[in-house]
CSV table of C-alpha atoms in Angstrom, one decimal:
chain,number,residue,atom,x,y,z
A,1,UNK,CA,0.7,-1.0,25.0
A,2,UNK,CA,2.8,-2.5,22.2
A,3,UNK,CA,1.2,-2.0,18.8
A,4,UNK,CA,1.3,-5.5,18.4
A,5,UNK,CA,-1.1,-6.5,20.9
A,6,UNK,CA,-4.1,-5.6,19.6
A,7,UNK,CA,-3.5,-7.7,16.5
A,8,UNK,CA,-6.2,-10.7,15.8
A,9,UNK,CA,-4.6,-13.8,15.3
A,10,UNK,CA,-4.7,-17.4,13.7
A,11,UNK,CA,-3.4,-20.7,14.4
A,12,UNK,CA,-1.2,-19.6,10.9
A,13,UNK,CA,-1.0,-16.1,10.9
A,14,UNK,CA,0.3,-12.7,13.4
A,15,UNK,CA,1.9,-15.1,15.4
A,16,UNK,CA,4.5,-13.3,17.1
A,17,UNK,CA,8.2,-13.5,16.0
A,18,UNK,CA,9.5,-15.8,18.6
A,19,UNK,CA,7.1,-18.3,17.1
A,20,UNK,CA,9.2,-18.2,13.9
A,21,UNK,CA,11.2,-21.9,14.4
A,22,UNK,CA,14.5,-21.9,14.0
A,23,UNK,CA,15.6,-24.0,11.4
A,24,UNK,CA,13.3,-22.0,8.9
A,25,UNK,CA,15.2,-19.2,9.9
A,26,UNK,CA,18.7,-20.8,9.6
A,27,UNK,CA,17.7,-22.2,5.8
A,28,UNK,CA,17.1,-19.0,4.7
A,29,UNK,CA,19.3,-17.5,1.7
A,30,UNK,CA,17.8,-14.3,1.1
A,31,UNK,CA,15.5,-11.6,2.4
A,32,UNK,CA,13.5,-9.5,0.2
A,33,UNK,CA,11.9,-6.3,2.0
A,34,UNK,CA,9.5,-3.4,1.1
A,35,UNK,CA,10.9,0.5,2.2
A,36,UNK,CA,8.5,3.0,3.8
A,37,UNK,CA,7.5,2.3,6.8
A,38,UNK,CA,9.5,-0.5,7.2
A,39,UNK,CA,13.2,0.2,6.8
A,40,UNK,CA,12.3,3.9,6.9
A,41,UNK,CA,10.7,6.3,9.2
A,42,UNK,CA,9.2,9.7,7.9
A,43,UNK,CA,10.9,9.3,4.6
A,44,UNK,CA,14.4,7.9,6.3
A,45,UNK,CA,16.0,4.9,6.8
A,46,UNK,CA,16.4,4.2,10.9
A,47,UNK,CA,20.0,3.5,11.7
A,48,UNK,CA,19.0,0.1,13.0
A,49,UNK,CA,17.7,-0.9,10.3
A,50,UNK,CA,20.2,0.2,7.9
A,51,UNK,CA,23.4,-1.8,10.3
A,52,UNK,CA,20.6,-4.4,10.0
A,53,UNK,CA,21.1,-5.1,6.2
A,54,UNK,CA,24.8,-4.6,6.5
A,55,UNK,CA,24.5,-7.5,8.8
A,56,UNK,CA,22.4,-10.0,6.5
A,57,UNK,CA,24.9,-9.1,3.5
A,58,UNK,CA,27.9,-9.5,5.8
A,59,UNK,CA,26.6,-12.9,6.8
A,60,UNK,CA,25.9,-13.7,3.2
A,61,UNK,CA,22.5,-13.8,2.7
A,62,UNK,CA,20.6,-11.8,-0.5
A,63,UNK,CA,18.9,-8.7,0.5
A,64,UNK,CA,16.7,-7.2,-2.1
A,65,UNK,CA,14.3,-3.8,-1.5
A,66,UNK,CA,11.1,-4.2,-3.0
A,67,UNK,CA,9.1,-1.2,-3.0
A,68,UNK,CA,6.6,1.0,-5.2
A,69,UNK,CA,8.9,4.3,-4.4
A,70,UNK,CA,9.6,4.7,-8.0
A,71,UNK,CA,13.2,5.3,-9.7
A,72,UNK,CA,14.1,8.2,-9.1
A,73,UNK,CA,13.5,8.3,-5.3
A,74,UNK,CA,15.3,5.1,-4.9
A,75,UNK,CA,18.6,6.2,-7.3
A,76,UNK,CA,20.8,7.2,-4.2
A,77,UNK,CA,20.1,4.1,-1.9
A,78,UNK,CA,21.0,1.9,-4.4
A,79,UNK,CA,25.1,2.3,-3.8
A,80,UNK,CA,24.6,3.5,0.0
A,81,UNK,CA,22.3,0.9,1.6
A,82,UNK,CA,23.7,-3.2,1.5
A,83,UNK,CA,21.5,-4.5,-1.1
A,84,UNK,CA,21.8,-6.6,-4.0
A,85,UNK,CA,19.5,-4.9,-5.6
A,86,UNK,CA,16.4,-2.6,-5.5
A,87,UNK,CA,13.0,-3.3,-7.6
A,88,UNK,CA,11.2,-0.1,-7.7
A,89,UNK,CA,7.8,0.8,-9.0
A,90,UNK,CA,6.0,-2.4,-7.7
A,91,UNK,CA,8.1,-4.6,-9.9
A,92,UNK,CA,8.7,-2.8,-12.9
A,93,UNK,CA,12.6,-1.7,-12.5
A,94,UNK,CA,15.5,-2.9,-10.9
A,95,UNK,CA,18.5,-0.8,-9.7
A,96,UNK,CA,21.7,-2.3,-8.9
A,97,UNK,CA,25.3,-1.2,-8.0
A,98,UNK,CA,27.9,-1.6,-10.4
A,99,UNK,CA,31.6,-0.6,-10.0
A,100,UNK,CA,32.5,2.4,-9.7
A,101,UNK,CA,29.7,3.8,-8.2
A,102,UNK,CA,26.9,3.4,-10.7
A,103,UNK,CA,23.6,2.1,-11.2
A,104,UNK,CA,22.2,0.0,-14.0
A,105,UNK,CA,18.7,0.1,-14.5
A,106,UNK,CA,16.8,-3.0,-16.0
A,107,UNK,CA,13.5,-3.1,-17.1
A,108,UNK,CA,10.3,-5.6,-17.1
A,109,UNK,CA,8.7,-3.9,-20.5
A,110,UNK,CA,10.2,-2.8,-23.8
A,111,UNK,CA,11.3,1.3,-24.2
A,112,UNK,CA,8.3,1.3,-26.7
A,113,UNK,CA,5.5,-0.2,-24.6
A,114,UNK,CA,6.8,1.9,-21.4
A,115,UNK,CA,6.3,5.1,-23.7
A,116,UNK,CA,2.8,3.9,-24.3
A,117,UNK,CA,1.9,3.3,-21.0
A,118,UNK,CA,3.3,6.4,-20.1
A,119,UNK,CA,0.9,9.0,-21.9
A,120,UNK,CA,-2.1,6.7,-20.9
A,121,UNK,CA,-1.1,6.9,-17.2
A,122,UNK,CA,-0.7,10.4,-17.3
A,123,UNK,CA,-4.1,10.9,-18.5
A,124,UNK,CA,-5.7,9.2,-15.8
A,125,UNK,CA,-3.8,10.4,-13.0
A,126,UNK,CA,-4.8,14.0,-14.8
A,127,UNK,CA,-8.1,12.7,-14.2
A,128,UNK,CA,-8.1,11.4,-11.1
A,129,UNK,CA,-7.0,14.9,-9.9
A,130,UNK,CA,-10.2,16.6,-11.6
A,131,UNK,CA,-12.5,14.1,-10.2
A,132,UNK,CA,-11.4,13.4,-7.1
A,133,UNK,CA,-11.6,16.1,-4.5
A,134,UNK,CA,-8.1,16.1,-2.3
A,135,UNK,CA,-6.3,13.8,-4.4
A,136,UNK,CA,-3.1,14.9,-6.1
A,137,UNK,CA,0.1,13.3,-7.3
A,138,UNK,CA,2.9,12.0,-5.0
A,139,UNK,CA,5.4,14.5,-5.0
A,140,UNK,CA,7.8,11.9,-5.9
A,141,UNK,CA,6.0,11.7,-9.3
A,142,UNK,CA,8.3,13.2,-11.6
A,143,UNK,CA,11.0,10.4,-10.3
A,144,UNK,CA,8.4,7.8,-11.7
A,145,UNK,CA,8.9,5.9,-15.3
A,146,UNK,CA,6.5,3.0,-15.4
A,147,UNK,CA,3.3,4.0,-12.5
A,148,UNK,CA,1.5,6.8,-11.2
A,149,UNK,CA,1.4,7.3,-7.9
A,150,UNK,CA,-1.2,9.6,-5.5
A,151,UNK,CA,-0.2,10.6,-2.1
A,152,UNK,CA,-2.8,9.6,1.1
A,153,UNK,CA,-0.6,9.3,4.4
A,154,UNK,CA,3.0,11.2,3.1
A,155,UNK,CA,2.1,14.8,3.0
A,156,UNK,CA,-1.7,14.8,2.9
A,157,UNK,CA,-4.3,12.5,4.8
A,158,UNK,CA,-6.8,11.1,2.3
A,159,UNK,CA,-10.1,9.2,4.2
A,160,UNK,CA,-10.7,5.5,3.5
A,161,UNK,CA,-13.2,6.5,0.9
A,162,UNK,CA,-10.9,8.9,-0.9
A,163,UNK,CA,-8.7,6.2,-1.3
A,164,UNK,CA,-11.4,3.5,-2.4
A,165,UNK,CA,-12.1,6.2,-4.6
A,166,UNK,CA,-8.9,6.8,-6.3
A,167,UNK,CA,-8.4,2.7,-6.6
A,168,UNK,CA,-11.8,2.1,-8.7
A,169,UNK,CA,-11.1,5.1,-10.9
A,170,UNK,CA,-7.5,3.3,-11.9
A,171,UNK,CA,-9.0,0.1,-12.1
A,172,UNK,CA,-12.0,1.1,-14.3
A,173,UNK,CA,-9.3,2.4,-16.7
A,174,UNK,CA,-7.8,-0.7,-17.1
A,175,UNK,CA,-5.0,-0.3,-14.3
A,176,UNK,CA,-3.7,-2.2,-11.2
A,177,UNK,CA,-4.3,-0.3,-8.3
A,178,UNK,CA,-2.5,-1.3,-5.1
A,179,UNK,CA,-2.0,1.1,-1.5
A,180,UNK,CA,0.8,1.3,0.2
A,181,UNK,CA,1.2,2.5,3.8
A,182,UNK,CA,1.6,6.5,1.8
A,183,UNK,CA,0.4,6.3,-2.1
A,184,UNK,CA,-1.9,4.6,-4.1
A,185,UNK,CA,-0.5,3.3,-7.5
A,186,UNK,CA,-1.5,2.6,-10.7
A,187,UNK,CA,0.1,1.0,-13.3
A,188,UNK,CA,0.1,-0.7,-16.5
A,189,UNK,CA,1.6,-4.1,-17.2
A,190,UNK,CA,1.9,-7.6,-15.5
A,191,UNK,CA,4.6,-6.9,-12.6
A,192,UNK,CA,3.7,-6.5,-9.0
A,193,UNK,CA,6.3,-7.0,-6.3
A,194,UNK,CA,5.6,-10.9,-6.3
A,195,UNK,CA,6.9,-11.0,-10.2
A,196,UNK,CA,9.3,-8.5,-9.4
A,197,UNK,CA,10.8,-10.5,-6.7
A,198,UNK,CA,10.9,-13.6,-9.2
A,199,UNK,CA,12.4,-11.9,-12.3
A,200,UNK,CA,15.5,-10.4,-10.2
A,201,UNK,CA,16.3,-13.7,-8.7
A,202,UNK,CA,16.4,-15.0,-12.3
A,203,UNK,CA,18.0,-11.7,-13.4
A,204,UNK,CA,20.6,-11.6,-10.7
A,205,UNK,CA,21.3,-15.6,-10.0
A,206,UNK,CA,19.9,-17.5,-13.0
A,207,UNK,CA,17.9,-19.6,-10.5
A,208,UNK,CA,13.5,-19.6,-9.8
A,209,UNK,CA,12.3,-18.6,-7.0
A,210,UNK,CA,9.2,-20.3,-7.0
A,211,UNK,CA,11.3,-23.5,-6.7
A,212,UNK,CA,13.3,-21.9,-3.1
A,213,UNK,CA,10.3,-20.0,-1.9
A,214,UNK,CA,10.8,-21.5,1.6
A,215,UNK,CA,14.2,-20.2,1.9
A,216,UNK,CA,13.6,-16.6,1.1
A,217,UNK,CA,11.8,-14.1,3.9
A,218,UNK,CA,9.1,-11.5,2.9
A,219,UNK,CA,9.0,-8.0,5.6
A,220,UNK,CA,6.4,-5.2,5.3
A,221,UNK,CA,3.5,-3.6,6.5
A,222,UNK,CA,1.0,-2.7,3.9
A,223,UNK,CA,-1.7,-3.9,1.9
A,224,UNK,CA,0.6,-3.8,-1.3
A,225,UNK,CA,2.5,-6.3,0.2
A,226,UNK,CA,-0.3,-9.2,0.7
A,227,UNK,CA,0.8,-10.8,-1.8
A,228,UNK,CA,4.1,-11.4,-0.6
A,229,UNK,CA,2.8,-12.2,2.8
A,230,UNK,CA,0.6,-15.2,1.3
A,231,UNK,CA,2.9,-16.8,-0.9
A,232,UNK,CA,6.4,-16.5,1.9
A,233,UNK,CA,6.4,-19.3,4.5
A,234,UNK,CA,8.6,-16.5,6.1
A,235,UNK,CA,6.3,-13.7,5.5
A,236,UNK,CA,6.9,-10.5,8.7
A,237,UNK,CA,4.9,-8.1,9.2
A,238,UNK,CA,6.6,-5.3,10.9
A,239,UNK,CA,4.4,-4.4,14.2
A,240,UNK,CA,2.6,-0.8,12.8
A,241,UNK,CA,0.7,-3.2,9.8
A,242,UNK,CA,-1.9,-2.9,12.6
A,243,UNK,CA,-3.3,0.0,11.0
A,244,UNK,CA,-3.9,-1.9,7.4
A,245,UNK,CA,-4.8,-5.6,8.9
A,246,UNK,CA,-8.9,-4.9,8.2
A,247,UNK,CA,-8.0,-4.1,4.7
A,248,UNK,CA,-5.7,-7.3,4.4
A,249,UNK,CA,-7.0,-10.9,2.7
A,250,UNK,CA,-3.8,-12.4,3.5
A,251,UNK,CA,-2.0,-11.7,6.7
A,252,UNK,CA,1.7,-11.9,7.3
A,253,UNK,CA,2.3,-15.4,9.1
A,254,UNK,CA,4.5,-13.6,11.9
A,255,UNK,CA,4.5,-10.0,13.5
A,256,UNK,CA,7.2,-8.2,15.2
A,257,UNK,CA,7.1,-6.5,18.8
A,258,UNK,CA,9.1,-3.1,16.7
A,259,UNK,CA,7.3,-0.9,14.6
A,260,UNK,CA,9.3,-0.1,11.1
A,261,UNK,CA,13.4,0.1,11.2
A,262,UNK,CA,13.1,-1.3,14.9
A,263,UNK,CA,11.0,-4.3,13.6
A,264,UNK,CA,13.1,-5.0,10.4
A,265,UNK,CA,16.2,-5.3,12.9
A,266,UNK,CA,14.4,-7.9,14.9
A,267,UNK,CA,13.9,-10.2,12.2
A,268,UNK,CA,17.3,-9.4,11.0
A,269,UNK,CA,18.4,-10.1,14.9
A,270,UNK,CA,16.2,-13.7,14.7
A,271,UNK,CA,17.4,-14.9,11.6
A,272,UNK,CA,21.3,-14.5,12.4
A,273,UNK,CA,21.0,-15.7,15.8
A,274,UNK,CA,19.5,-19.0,14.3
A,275,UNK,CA,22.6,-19.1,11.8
A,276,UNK,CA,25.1,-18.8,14.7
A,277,UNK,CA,23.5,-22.0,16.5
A,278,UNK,CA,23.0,-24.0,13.4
């Protein structure tokens, strides 16, 4: 049985893809997407899914990765993968190619209010370590400039309370607290992938996104990316958000049949079909 099918549904929401009208998909200019677990498996990008954003940039929409993998994880996609860009750290940074093969890094908050947050951060995730019995630091944390991040599904297996756990603790100490489908983060500031997603389309294009929101599409499959799912018309979750749909106050409006790279490629698959019959 598909994992699909034992999704609830709404007149509005988890509808299945071929539900997703076509002239929606044929306005579209852009696609912004969150990483694990839905352009990668274990770690990895799927092959489908990676010939999938060659294929959105080659027909000449925006692609733009929006994940909370921080920096230094997401340094050597930025120049291999076809994006315009990716926002790491929930928001906080943006990566994009330059000539020549590098990587320009821009940032929501000032050198001297990243260093701030910085020591504060570390002093909690210290803490959460002491406190919280299983819970220890992503090992993709010394990559991270701006969150902290603690592993549950990646290399470990944290319960639902562990998790709940870890969450209050960051958010008694002033933090946002968001799970993805392997960490928990924590982080200081305003950004989350919604802002993030709004200051790279005025970063990269001079334009606001809030006033083309229809004509962007949203993929993921976690509860960090809720807020994506309820402000995108076009909002997909790929087919294992399953797993997370009890923990999610807004639901993706459609749902693929593939789970991770295999469901990204079907959206990328329904979107330019709909451009070649326009």
């Amino acid at each position: 049985m598909p994992a699909s099918s034992s999704l609830p549904s709404s007149p509005n929401h988890l509808l299945p893809l071929t539900r997703w009208a076509a002239p929606a998909r044929s306005a579209l200019i852009g696609v912004f997407t969150d990483i694990d677990d839905t352009l990668t498996t274990d770690g990895a990008i799927t092959p489908d899914a990676l010939q999938a954003l060659a294929d959105l940039k080659t027909a000449g929409l925006a692609v733009v990765a929006i994940t909370g993998r921080p920096v230094g994880w997401s340094l050597p996609f930025v120049n291999t993968w076809p994006v315009d860009a990716i926002v790491a750290e929930n928001g906080a940074v943006a990566l994009l190619p330059t000539a020549g093969g590098q990587v320009e890094k821009r940032y929501q908050q000032d050198a001297a209010t990243r260093a701030t947050h910085f020591a504060r951060m570390q002093a909690v995730l210290a803490r959460i370590e002491r406190e919280v019995p299983g819970a220890a630091r992503a090992t993709d944390s010394p990559g991270r400039e701006t969150d902290i991040a603690i592993d549950h599904s990646e290399f470990v297996q944290l319960s639902e309370e562990t998790i709940a756990q870890v969450v209050a603790l960051m958010r008694s100490e002033g933090m946002h607290a968001t799970v993805s489908s392997i960490h928990i983060n924590g982080w200081y500031g305003d950004n989350d992938k919604l802002e993030g997603a709004r200051w790279i389309v005025r970063e990269l294009w001079g334009r606001t996104l809030d006033d083309e929101m229809d004509r962007w599409a949203y993929v993921g499959d976690s509860t960090n990316d809720q807020l994506m799912f309820r402000s995108f018309a076009s909002s997909i979750g790929v087919a294992n958000v399953a797993r997370f749909v009890p923990h999610l106050e807004h639901l993706p409006r459609y749902v693929t049949a593939g789970e991770r790279g295999a469901g990204f490629a079907e959206v990328a698959r329904a979107i330019l079909s709909a451009r070649l019959t326009r």
